[in-house]
Amino acid sequence: VQLQASGGGLVQAGGSLRLSCTASGRISVTNRMGWFRQAPGNQRELVATISNGGSINYADSVKGRFTISRDNAKNTLYLQMNSLKPEDTAKYLCSADVTSSFVTRRVYWGEGTLVTVSS
């Protein structure tokens, strides 16, 4: 299973970006998917997760600004980021809890996409 993220870039504070992450490979079921981020020198932190039934969790720091969604038919995860702040600057990584061949279940990680917010 591979996860390919895209959509990162350089944006001014107050701007918006939309990240995408597509899972491919031997996938029977894509369970919870999520976005995490890691800034230089910091630990990886949760941004938002969404189950295949639509149950959503957000970090307090992004509530009201970021929206997570998914297209189950395409095994694709999205993150709409509005009102971006310089402190949102980080590498954004997507993760997916995947069941393969209806037997094996594990969490996969993509390589991430870089988001830089200038002040």
PDB file of C-alpha atoms in Angstrom:
ATOM      1  CA  VAL A   1       0.000   0.000   0.000  1.00  0.00           C
ATOM      2  CA  GLN A   2       1.306   3.440  -0.924  1.00  0.00           C
ATOM      3  CA  LEU A   3       0.106   6.864   0.118  1.00  0.00           C
ATOM      4  CA  GLN A   4       0.803   9.813  -2.164  1.00  0.00           C
ATOM      5  CA  ALA A   5       0.224  13.303  -0.803  1.00  0.00           C
ATOM      6  CA  SER A   6       0.124  16.524  -2.789  1.00  0.00           C
ATOM      7  CA  GLY A   7      -1.035  20.117  -2.584  1.00  0.00           C
ATOM      8  CA  GLY A   8       1.567  21.677  -0.341  1.00  0.00           C
ATOM      9  CA  GLY A   9       3.355  24.904  -1.148  1.00  0.00           C
ATOM     10  CA  LEU A  10       4.160  28.443  -0.087  1.00  0.00           C
ATOM     11  CA  VAL A  11       1.284  30.715   0.909  1.00  0.00           C
ATOM     12  CA  GLN A  12       0.919  34.002   2.732  1.00  0.00           C
ATOM     13  CA  ALA A  13      -0.696  34.177   6.144  1.00  0.00           C
ATOM     14  CA  GLY A  14      -4.450  34.211   5.794  1.00  0.00           C
ATOM     15  CA  GLY A  15      -4.336  32.190   2.609  1.00  0.00           C
ATOM     16  CA  SER A  16      -5.625  28.711   1.820  1.00  0.00           C
ATOM     17  CA  LEU A  17      -4.322  25.396   0.566  1.00  0.00           C
ATOM     18  CA  ARG A  18      -5.939  22.052  -0.150  1.00  0.00           C
ATOM     19  CA  LEU A  19      -3.995  18.869   0.469  1.00  0.00           C
ATOM     20  CA  SER A  20      -4.828  15.502  -1.074  1.00  0.00           C
ATOM     21  CA  CYS A  21      -3.635  12.009  -0.253  1.00  0.00           C
ATOM     22  CA  THR A  22      -4.465   8.929  -2.321  1.00  0.00           C
ATOM     23  CA  ALA A  23      -3.994   5.372  -1.110  1.00  0.00           C
ATOM     24  CA  SER A  24      -3.239   2.666  -3.674  1.00  0.00           C
ATOM     25  CA  GLY A  25      -2.299  -1.006  -3.660  1.00  0.00           C
ATOM     26  CA  ARG A  26      -3.853  -4.103  -2.076  1.00  0.00           C
ATOM     27  CA  ILE A  27      -6.683  -2.399  -0.233  1.00  0.00           C
ATOM     28  CA  SER A  28      -9.795  -4.162   0.967  1.00  0.00           C
ATOM     29  CA  VAL A  29     -10.937  -1.532   3.454  1.00  0.00           C
ATOM     30  CA  THR A  30      -9.555   1.897   4.265  1.00  0.00           C
ATOM     31  CA  ASN A  31     -10.450   2.501   7.884  1.00  0.00           C
ATOM     32  CA  ARG A  32      -9.488   5.718   9.675  1.00  0.00           C
ATOM     33  CA  MET A  33      -7.363   8.176   7.701  1.00  0.00           C
ATOM     34  CA  GLY A  34      -5.644  11.216   9.042  1.00  0.00           C
ATOM     35  CA  TRP A  35      -3.339  14.159   8.638  1.00  0.00           C
ATOM     36  CA  PHE A  36      -0.405  14.795  10.932  1.00  0.00           C
ATOM     37  CA  ARG A  37       2.285  17.453  10.775  1.00  0.00           C
ATOM     38  CA  GLN A  38       5.839  17.876  11.909  1.00  0.00           C
ATOM     39  CA  ALA A  39       7.726  21.143  12.050  1.00  0.00           C
ATOM     40  CA  PRO A  40      11.532  21.189  12.279  1.00  0.00           C
ATOM     41  CA  GLY A  41      12.619  20.410  15.818  1.00  0.00           C
ATOM     42  CA  ASN A  42       9.118  19.459  16.899  1.00  0.00           C
ATOM     43  CA  GLN A  43       7.374  16.177  17.452  1.00  0.00           C
ATOM     44  CA  ARG A  44       4.788  14.885  15.020  1.00  0.00           C
ATOM     45  CA  GLU A  45       1.333  16.080  15.990  1.00  0.00           C
ATOM     46  CA  LEU A  46      -2.185  15.160  14.982  1.00  0.00           C
ATOM     47  CA  VAL A  47      -4.033  17.604  12.770  1.00  0.00           C
ATOM     48  CA  ALA A  48      -7.267  15.748  11.978  1.00  0.00           C
ATOM     49  CA  THR A  49      -8.591  12.228  11.423  1.00  0.00           C
ATOM     50  CA  ILE A  50     -11.704  10.831   9.797  1.00  0.00           C
ATOM     51  CA  SER A  51     -13.199   7.346   9.890  1.00  0.00           C
ATOM     52  CA  ASN A  52     -14.715   5.634   6.866  1.00  0.00           C
ATOM     53  CA  GLY A  53     -18.073   6.406   8.443  1.00  0.00           C
ATOM     54  CA  GLY A  54     -17.312  10.109   8.672  1.00  0.00           C
ATOM     55  CA  SER A  55     -16.423  10.463  12.358  1.00  0.00           C
ATOM     56  CA  ILE A  56     -13.963  13.380  12.636  1.00  0.00           C
ATOM     57  CA  ASN A  57     -11.425  14.609  15.175  1.00  0.00           C
ATOM     58  CA  TYR A  58      -9.511  17.892  14.975  1.00  0.00           C
ATOM     59  CA  ALA A  59      -6.615  19.307  16.933  1.00  0.00           C
ATOM     60  CA  ASP A  60      -7.739  22.363  18.889  1.00  0.00           C
ATOM     61  CA  SER A  61      -5.218  24.504  17.020  1.00  0.00           C
ATOM     62  CA  VAL A  62      -6.955  23.944  13.651  1.00  0.00           C
ATOM     63  CA  LYS A  63     -10.626  23.794  14.628  1.00  0.00           C
ATOM     64  CA  GLY A  64     -12.681  26.238  12.602  1.00  0.00           C
ATOM     65  CA  ARG A  65      -9.913  26.728  10.036  1.00  0.00           C
ATOM     66  CA  PHE A  66      -9.219  23.256   8.605  1.00  0.00           C
ATOM     67  CA  THR A  67     -11.699  20.773   7.161  1.00  0.00           C
ATOM     68  CA  ILE A  68     -10.905  17.098   6.638  1.00  0.00           C
ATOM     69  CA  SER A  69     -12.879  14.986   4.180  1.00  0.00           C
ATOM     70  CA  ARG A  70     -12.514  11.804   2.175  1.00  0.00           C
ATOM     71  CA  ASP A  71     -13.758  10.107  -0.955  1.00  0.00           C
ATOM     72  CA  ASN A  72     -14.068   6.429  -0.071  1.00  0.00           C
ATOM     73  CA  ALA A  73     -14.587   5.352  -3.693  1.00  0.00           C
ATOM     74  CA  LYS A  74     -11.237   6.908  -4.599  1.00  0.00           C
ATOM     75  CA  ASN A  75      -9.424   6.074  -1.328  1.00  0.00           C
ATOM     76  CA  THR A  76      -8.519   9.745  -1.203  1.00  0.00           C
ATOM     77  CA  LEU A  77      -8.193  12.019   1.785  1.00  0.00           C
ATOM     78  CA  TYR A  78      -8.384  15.814   1.691  1.00  0.00           C
ATOM     79  CA  LEU A  79      -7.496  18.665   4.006  1.00  0.00           C
ATOM     80  CA  GLN A  80      -8.851  22.115   3.236  1.00  0.00           C
ATOM     81  CA  MET A  81      -6.762  24.635   5.132  1.00  0.00           C
ATOM     82  CA  ASN A  82      -8.061  28.191   5.461  1.00  0.00           C
ATOM     83  CA  SER A  83      -6.844  31.216   7.419  1.00  0.00           C
ATOM     84  CA  LEU A  84      -3.360  29.768   7.483  1.00  0.00           C
ATOM     85  CA  LYS A  85      -0.905  31.031  10.073  1.00  0.00           C
ATOM     86  CA  PRO A  86       2.914  30.950  10.121  1.00  0.00           C
ATOM     87  CA  GLU A  87       2.709  28.394  12.934  1.00  0.00           C
ATOM     88  CA  ASP A  88       0.986  26.014  10.517  1.00  0.00           C
ATOM     89  CA  THR A  89       4.286  25.679   8.651  1.00  0.00           C
ATOM     90  CA  ALA A  90       5.294  22.006   8.675  1.00  0.00           C
ATOM     91  CA  LYS A  91       5.546  18.845   6.647  1.00  0.00           C
ATOM     92  CA  TYR A  92       2.047  17.379   6.483  1.00  0.00           C
ATOM     93  CA  LEU A  93       1.853  13.600   6.451  1.00  0.00           C
ATOM     94  CA  CYS A  94      -1.127  11.457   5.717  1.00  0.00           C
ATOM     95  CA  SER A  95      -1.807   8.120   7.329  1.00  0.00           C
ATOM     96  CA  ALA A  96      -4.277   5.355   6.596  1.00  0.00           C
ATOM     97  CA  ASP A  97      -5.390   2.357   8.614  1.00  0.00           C
ATOM     98  CA  VAL A  98      -5.776  -0.229   5.861  1.00  0.00           C
ATOM     99  CA  THR A  99      -7.091  -3.768   5.751  1.00  0.00           C
ATOM    100  CA  SER A 100      -5.508  -5.776   2.923  1.00  0.00           C
ATOM    101  CA  SER A 101      -7.030  -8.939   1.465  1.00  0.00           C
ATOM    102  CA  PHE A 102      -9.588  -8.762   4.286  1.00  0.00           C
ATOM    103  CA  VAL A 103      -6.939 -10.179   6.618  1.00  0.00           C
ATOM    104  CA  THR A 104      -3.979  -7.930   7.322  1.00  0.00           C
ATOM    105  CA  ARG A 105      -4.527  -4.587   8.984  1.00  0.00           C
ATOM    106  CA  ARG A 106      -1.899  -1.918   9.635  1.00  0.00           C
ATOM    107  CA  VAL A 107      -1.269   1.791   9.477  1.00  0.00           C
ATOM    108  CA  TYR A 108       0.604   3.210   6.508  1.00  0.00           C
ATOM    109  CA  TRP A 109       2.287   6.600   6.180  1.00  0.00           C
ATOM    110  CA  GLY A 110       2.973   8.769   3.176  1.00  0.00           C
ATOM    111  CA  GLU A 111       6.138  10.817   2.699  1.00  0.00           C
ATOM    112  CA  GLY A 112       4.308  14.074   3.251  1.00  0.00           C
ATOM    113  CA  THR A 113       3.972  17.439   1.580  1.00  0.00           C
ATOM    114  CA  LEU A 114       5.550  20.671   2.770  1.00  0.00           C
ATOM    115  CA  VAL A 115       3.399  23.644   3.738  1.00  0.00           C
ATOM    116  CA  THR A 116       5.104  26.982   4.318  1.00  0.00           C
ATOM    117  CA  VAL A 117       3.135  29.990   5.540  1.00  0.00           C
ATOM    118  CA  SER A 118       4.866  33.351   5.336  1.00  0.00           C
ATOM    119  CA  SER A 119       3.996  36.268   7.607  1.00  0.00           C
TER     120      SER A 119
END
